[in-house]
CSV table of C-alpha atoms in Angstrom, one decimal:
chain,number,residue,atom,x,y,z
R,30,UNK,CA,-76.4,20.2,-21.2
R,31,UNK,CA,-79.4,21.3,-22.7
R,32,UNK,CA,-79.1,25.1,-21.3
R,33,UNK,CA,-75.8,25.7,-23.2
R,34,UNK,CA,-76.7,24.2,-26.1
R,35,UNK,CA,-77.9,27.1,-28.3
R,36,UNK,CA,-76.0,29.7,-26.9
R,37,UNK,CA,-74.9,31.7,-30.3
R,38,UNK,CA,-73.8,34.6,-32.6
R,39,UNK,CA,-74.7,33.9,-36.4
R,40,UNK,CA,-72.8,35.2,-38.8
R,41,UNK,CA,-75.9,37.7,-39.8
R,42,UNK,CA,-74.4,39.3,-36.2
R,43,UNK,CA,-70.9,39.2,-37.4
R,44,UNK,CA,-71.3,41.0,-40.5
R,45,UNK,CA,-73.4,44.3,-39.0
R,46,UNK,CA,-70.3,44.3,-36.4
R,47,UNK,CA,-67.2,46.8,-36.1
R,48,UNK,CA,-64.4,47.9,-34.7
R,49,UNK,CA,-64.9,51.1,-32.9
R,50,UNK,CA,-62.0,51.6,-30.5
R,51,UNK,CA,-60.5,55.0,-30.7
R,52,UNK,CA,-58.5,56.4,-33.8
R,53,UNK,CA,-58.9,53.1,-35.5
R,54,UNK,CA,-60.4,53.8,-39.0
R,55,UNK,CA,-60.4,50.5,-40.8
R,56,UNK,CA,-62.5,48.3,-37.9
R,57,UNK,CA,-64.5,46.5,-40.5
R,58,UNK,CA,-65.0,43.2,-41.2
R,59,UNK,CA,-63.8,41.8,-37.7
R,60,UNK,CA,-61.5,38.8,-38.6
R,61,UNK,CA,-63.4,35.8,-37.2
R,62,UNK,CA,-61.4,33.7,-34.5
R,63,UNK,CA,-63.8,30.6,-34.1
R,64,UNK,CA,-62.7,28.3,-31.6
R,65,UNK,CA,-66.1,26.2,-31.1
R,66,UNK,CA,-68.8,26.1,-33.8
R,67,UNK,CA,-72.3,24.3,-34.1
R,68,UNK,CA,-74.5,23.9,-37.1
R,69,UNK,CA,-78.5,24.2,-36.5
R,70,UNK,CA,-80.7,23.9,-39.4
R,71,UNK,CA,-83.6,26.5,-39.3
R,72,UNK,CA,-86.3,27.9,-41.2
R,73,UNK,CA,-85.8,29.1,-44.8
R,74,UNK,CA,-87.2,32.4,-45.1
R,75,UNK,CA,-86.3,33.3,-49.0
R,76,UNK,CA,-88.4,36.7,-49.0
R,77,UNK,CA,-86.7,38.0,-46.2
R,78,UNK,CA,-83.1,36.6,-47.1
R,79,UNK,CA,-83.5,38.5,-50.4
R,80,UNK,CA,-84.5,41.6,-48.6
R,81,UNK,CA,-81.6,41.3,-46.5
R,82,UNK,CA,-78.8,41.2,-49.4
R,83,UNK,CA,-78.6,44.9,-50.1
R,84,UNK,CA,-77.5,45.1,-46.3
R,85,UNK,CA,-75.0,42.4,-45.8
R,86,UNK,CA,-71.2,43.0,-46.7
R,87,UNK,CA,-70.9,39.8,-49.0
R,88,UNK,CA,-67.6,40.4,-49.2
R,89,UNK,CA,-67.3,39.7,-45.3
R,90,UNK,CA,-69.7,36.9,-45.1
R,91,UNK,CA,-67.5,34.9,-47.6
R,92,UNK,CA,-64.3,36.2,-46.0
R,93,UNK,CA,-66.0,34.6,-42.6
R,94,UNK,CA,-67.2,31.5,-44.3
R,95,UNK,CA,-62.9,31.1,-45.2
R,96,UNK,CA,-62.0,31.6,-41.6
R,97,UNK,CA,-64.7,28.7,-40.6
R,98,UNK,CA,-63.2,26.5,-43.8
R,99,UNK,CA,-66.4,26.9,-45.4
R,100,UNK,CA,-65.8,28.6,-48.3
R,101,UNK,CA,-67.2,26.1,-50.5
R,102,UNK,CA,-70.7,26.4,-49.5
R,103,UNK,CA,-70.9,30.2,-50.4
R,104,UNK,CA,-70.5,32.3,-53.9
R,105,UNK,CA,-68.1,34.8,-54.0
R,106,UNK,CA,-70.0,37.1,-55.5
R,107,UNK,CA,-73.8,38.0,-55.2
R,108,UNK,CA,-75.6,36.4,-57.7
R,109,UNK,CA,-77.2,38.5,-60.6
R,110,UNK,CA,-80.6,38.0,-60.3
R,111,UNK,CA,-80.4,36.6,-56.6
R,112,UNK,CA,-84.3,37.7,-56.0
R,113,UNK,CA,-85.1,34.8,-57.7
R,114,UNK,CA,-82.4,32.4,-57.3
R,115,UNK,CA,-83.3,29.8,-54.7
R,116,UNK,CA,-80.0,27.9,-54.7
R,117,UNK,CA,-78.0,31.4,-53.8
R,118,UNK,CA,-80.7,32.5,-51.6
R,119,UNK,CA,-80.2,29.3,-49.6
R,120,UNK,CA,-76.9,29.5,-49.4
R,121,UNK,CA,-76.9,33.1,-48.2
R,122,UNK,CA,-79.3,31.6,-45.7
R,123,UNK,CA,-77.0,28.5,-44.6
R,124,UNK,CA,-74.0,31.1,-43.8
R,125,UNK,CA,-76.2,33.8,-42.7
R,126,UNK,CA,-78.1,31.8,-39.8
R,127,UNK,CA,-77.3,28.4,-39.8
R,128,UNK,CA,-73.8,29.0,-38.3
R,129,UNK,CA,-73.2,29.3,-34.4
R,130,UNK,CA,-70.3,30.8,-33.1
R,131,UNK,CA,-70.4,29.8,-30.0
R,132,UNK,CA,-66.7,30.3,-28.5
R,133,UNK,CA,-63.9,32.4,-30.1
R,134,UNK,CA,-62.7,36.2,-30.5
R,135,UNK,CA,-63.8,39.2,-33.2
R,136,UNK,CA,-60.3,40.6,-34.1
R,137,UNK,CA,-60.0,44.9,-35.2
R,138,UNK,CA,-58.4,44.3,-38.3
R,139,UNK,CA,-56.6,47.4,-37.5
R,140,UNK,CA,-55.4,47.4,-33.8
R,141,UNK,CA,-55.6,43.9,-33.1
R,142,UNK,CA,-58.1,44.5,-30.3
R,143,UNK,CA,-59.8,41.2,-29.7
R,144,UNK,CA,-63.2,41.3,-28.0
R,145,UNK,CA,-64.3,37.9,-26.6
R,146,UNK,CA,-67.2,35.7,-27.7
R,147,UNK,CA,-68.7,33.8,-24.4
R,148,UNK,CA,-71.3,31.9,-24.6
R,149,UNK,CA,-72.6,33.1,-27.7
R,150,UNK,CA,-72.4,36.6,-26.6
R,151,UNK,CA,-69.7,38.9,-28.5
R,152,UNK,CA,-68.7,41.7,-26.4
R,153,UNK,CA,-67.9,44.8,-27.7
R,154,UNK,CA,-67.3,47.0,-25.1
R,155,UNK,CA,-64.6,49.2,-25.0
R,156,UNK,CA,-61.9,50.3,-21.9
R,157,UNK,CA,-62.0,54.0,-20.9
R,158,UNK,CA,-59.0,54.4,-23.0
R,159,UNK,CA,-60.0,53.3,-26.2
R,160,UNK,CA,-63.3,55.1,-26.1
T,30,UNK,CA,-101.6,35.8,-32.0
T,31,UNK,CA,-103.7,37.3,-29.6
T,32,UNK,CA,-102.7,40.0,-27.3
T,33,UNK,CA,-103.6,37.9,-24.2
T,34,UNK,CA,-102.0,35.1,-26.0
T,35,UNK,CA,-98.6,37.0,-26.4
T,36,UNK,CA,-99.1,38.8,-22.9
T,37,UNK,CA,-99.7,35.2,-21.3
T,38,UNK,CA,-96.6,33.3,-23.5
T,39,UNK,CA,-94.6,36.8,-21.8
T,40,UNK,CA,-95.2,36.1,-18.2
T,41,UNK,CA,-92.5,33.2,-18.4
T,42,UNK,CA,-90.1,35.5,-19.8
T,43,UNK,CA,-87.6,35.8,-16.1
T,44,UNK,CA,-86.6,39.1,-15.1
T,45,UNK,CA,-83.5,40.7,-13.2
T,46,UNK,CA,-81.7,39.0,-10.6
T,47,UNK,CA,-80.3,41.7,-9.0
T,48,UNK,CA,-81.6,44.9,-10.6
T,49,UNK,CA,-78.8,47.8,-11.2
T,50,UNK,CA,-80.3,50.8,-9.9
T,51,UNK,CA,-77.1,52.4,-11.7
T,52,UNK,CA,-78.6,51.1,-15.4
T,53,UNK,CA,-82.4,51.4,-14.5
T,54,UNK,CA,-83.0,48.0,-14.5
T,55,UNK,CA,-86.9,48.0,-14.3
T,56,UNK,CA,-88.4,45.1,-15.9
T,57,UNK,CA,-91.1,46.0,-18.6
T,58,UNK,CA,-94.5,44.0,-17.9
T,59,UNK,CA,-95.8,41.3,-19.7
T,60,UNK,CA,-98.8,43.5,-20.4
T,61,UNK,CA,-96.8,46.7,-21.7
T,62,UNK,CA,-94.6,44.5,-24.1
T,63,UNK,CA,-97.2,42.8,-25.5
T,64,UNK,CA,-99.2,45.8,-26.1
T,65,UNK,CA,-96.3,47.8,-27.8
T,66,UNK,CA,-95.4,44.4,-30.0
T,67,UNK,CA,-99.1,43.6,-30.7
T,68,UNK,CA,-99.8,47.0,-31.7
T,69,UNK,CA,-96.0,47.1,-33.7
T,70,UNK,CA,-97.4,43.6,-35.7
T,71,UNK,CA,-101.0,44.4,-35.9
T,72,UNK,CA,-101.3,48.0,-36.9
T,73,UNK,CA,-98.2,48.6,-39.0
T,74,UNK,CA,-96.8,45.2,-39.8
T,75,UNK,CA,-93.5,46.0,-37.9
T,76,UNK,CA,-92.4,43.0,-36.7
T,77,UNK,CA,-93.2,39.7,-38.7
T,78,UNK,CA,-90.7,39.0,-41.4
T,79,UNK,CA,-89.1,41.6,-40.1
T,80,UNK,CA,-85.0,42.4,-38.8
T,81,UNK,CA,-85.6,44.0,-35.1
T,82,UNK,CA,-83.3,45.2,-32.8
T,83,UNK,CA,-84.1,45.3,-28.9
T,84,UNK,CA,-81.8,48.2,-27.4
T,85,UNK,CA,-80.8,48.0,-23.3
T,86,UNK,CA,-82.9,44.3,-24.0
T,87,UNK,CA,-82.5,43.1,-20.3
T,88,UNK,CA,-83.7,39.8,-19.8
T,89,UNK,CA,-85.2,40.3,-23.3
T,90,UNK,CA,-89.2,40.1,-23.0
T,91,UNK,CA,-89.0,42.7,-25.8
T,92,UNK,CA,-86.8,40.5,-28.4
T,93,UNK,CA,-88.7,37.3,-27.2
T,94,UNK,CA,-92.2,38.8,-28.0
T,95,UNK,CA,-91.0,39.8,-31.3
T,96,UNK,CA,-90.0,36.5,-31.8
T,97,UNK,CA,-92.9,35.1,-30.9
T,98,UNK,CA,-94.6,37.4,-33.4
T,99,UNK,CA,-92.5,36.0,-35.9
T,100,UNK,CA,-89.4,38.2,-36.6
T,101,UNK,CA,-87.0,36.7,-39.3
T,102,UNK,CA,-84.2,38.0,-37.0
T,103,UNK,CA,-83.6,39.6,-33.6
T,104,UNK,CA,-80.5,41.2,-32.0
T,105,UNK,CA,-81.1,42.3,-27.9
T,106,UNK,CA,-78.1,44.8,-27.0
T,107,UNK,CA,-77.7,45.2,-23.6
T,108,UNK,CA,-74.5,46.5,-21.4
T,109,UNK,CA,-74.7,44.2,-18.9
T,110,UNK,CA,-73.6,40.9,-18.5
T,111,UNK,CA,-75.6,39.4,-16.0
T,112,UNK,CA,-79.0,40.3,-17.8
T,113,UNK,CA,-77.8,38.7,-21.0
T,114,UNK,CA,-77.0,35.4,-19.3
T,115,UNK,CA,-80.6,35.6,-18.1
T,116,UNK,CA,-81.6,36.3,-21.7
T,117,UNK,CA,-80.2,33.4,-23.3
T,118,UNK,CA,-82.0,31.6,-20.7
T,119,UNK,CA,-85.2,32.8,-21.8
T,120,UNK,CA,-84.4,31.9,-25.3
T,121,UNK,CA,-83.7,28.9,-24.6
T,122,UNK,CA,-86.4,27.8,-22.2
T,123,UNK,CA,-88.9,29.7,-24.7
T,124,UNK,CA,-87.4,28.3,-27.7
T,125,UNK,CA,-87.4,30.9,-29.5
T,126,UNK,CA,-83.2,30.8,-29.9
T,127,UNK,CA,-83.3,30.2,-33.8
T,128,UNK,CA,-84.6,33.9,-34.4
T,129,UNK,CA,-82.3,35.7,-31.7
T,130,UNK,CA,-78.7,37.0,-31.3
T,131,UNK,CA,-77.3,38.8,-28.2
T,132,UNK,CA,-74.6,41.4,-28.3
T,133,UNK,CA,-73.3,43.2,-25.0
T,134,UNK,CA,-72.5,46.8,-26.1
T,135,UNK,CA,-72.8,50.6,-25.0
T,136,UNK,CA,-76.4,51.6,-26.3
T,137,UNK,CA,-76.0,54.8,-25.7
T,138,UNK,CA,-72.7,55.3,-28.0
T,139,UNK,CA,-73.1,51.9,-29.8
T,140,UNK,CA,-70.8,52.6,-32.7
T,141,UNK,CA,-69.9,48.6,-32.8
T,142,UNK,CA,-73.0,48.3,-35.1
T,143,UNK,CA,-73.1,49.4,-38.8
T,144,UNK,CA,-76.7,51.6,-39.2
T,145,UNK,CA,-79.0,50.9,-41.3
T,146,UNK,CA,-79.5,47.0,-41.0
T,147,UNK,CA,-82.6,46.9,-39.1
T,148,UNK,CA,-86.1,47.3,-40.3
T,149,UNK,CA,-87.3,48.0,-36.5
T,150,UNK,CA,-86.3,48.8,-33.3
T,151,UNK,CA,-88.3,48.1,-30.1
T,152,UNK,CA,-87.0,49.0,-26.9
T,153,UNK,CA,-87.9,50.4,-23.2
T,154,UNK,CA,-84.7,52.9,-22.3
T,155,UNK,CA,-84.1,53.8,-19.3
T,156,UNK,CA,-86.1,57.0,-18.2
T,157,UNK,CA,-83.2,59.1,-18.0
T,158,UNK,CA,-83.4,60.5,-14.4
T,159,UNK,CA,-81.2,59.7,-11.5
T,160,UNK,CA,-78.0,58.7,-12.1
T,161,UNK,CA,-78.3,58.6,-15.8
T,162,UNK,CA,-79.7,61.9,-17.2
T,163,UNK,CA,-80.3,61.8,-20.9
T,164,UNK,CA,-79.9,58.2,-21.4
T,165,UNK,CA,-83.5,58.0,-23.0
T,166,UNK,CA,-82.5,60.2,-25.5
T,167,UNK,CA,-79.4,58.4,-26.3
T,168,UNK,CA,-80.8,55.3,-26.8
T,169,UNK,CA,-83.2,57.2,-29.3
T,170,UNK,CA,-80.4,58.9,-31.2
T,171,UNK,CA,-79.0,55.3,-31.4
T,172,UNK,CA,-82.1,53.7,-32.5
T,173,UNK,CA,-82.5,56.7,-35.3
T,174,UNK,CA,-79.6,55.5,-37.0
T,175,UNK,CA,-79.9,51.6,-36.8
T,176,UNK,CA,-83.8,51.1,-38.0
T,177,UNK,CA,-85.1,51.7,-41.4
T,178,UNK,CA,-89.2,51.7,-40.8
T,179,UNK,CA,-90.0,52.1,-37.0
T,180,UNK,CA,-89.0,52.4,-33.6
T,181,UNK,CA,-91.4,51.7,-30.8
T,182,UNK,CA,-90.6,53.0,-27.8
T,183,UNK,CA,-91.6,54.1,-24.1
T,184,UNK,CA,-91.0,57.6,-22.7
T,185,UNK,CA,-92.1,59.5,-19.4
T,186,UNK,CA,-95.1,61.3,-20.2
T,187,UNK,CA,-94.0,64.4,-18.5
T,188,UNK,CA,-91.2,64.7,-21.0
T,189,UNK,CA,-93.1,64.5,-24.0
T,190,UNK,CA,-92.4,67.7,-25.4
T,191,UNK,CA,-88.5,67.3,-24.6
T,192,UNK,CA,-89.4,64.0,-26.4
T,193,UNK,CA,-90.8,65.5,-29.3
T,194,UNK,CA,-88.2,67.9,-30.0
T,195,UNK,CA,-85.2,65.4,-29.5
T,196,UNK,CA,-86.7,63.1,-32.0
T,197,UNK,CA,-87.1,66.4,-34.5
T,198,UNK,CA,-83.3,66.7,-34.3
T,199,UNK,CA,-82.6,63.1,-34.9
T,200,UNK,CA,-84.7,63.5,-38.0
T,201,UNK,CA,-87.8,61.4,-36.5
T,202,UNK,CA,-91.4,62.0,-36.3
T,203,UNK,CA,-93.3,60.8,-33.0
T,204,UNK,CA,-96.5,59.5,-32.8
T,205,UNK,CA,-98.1,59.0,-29.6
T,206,UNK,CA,-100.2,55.4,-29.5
T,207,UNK,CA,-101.2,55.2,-26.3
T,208,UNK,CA,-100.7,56.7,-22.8
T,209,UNK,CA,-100.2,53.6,-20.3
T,210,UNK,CA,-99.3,53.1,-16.8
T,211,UNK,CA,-96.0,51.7,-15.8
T,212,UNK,CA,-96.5,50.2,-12.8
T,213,UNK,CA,-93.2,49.9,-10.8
T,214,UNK,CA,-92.9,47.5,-8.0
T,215,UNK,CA,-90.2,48.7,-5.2
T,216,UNK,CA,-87.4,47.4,-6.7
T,217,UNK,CA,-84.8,49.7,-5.1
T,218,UNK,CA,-84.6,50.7,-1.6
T,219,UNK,CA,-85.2,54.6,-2.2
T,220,UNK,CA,-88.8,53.8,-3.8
T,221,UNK,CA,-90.3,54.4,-0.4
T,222,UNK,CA,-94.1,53.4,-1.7
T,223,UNK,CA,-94.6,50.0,-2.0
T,224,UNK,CA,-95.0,50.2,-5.8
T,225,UNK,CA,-95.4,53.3,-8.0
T,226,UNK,CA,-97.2,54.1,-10.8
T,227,UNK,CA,-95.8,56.1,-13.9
T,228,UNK,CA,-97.0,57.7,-17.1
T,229,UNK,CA,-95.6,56.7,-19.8
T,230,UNK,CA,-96.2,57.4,-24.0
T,231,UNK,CA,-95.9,54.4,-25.9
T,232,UNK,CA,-94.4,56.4,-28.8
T,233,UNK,CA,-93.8,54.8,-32.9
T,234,UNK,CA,-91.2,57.0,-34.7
T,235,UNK,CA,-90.6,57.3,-38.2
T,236,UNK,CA,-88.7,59.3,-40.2
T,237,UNK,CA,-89.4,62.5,-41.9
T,238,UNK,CA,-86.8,61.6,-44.8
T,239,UNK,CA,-87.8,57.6,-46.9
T,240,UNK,CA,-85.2,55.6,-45.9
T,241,UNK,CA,-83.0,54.2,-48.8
């Protein structure tokens, strides 16, 4: 069904996301429960991959990348002089955007809390008690 | 793209359902998004290439437009279920999906997202009056610590000054674009005029400190 098709949260979502229920202090990254994936290929955009670097947590795009079994298509480490590396770059763009979550569960690495993806929609909001 | 262009490609963007009177669910025109994203892209090179954020997105004509513009990236943010169904619908039936992400989150305590990772923020809070007083100045205090360049944003005219000296204490600066008219149709049962007109500033923020 065409109208489903796209529904999605990249991984670019993922890593900005964190566990915020009350008194946990160690919410981040969210342990990626995927239970129904799709890969679209999009745009390369290096400019703005590279400018994005600086603010992603590698660290927990390649610890989502293991939880999807990809970790073979991304470096562990951010490479030196990644400005003007187009393989890297292209890579970071693969994980980055090219990866729908579509189904599945962010998991508080702390509390266990999961919050639900639907639909390509992770929700995130809290119950009056955790707040 | 042209302003008419953009205001034209907006009119297919669908609206609420069911409007919440509870989260202020007015739609924002076709003509007063693509005036605030034509004016973000065209005079300050805010939105193409760019990471945006759409905070209390609705249906999303905000996150589409910027899209449309040619965002790298878009994330719409909006509490409520229902209108995020509707805007993956719009993604999809505008195809604009491969540049947007939906989250459903608090904006006005949105600690689920680490600051800092957005080069803009475009949004239309809710006014702030009724049921939820302050709202519009917790969506700002949110959108102070997610963007790095700009946030363009919509506030009652009357409250400018209560505007002004929020956005001081968030460490902002306000700069009035435009004063526009927000034309409301009756969405509600207590709007006893067919459909009412408001004042609102189109307001672009910055910061007073450069943002590292």
């Amino acid at each position: 069904m065409r109208v489903t098709r796209f529904l999605k949260m990249r991984l670019m979502t993922h890593n900005m996301l964190t566990s915020h229920v009350k008194g946990v202090t160690n919410g981040y990254p969210l342990i990626l429960e995927a239970t129904e994936t799709n890969e679209k290929e999009i745009d390369f955009n290096p400019e703005f991959i590279a400018k994005m670097i600086p603010r992603i947590e590698w660290s927990a795009l390649v610890n989502a990348m293991e939880k999807l079994g990809k970790a073979d298509l991304i470096p562990e480490e951010v490479a030196d002089e990644y400005e003007n590396d187009e393989d890297f770059l292209h890579k970071a763009h693969h994980a980055l955007l090219e990866i729908d979550v579509i189904k599945g569960n962010l998991v508080c690495p702390q509390s266990g809390r999961k919050f639900p993806i639907s639909n390509g929609i992770p929700n995130m909001l809290l119950n009056e008690d955790e707040v | 793209m042209k302003l008419r262009q953009l205001e034209i490609a907006l009119e297919g963007v669908e609206g609420f359902r069911l409007p919440k009177v509870n989260l202020e669910q007015y739609v924002t025109t076709p003509h007063l998004a693509a005036c605030l994203l034509h004016t973000a892209e065209t005079r300050f090179g805010d939105i193409y290439g760019k990471n945006v954020i759409d905070l209390g997105c609705g249906s999303g004509i905000l996150s589409m437009g910027s899209a449309m513009l040619g965002c790298s990236f878009s994330l719409g943010v909006d509490i409520d279920a229902d209108a995020l169904e509707i805007f993956q619908e719009n993604k999809t039936h505008l195809e604009v999906e491969d540049a947007i992400d939906a989250l459903q989150a608090d904006v006005s305590n949105l600690n689920a997202v680490q600051h800092k990772r957005f080069d803009t923020v475009v949004m239309n809070p809710p006014f702030g009056t009724k049921l939820n007083k302050g709202a519009d100045m917790m969506f700002l205090h949110t959108a102070s610590k997610l963007a790095r360049n700009a946030i363009y944003s919509l506030h009652k005219t009357s409250t400018r000054d209560h505007v002004f000296k929020k956005a001081g204490s968030f460490g902002l600066v306000p700069h009035v674009l435009a004063e526009m008219r927000y034309n409301l149709e009756a969405s509600y049962g207590f709007h006893k005029k067919k459909s009412l007109d408001i004042n609102v500033d189109f307001i672009r923020f910055t910061y007073k400190c450069v943002q590292t």
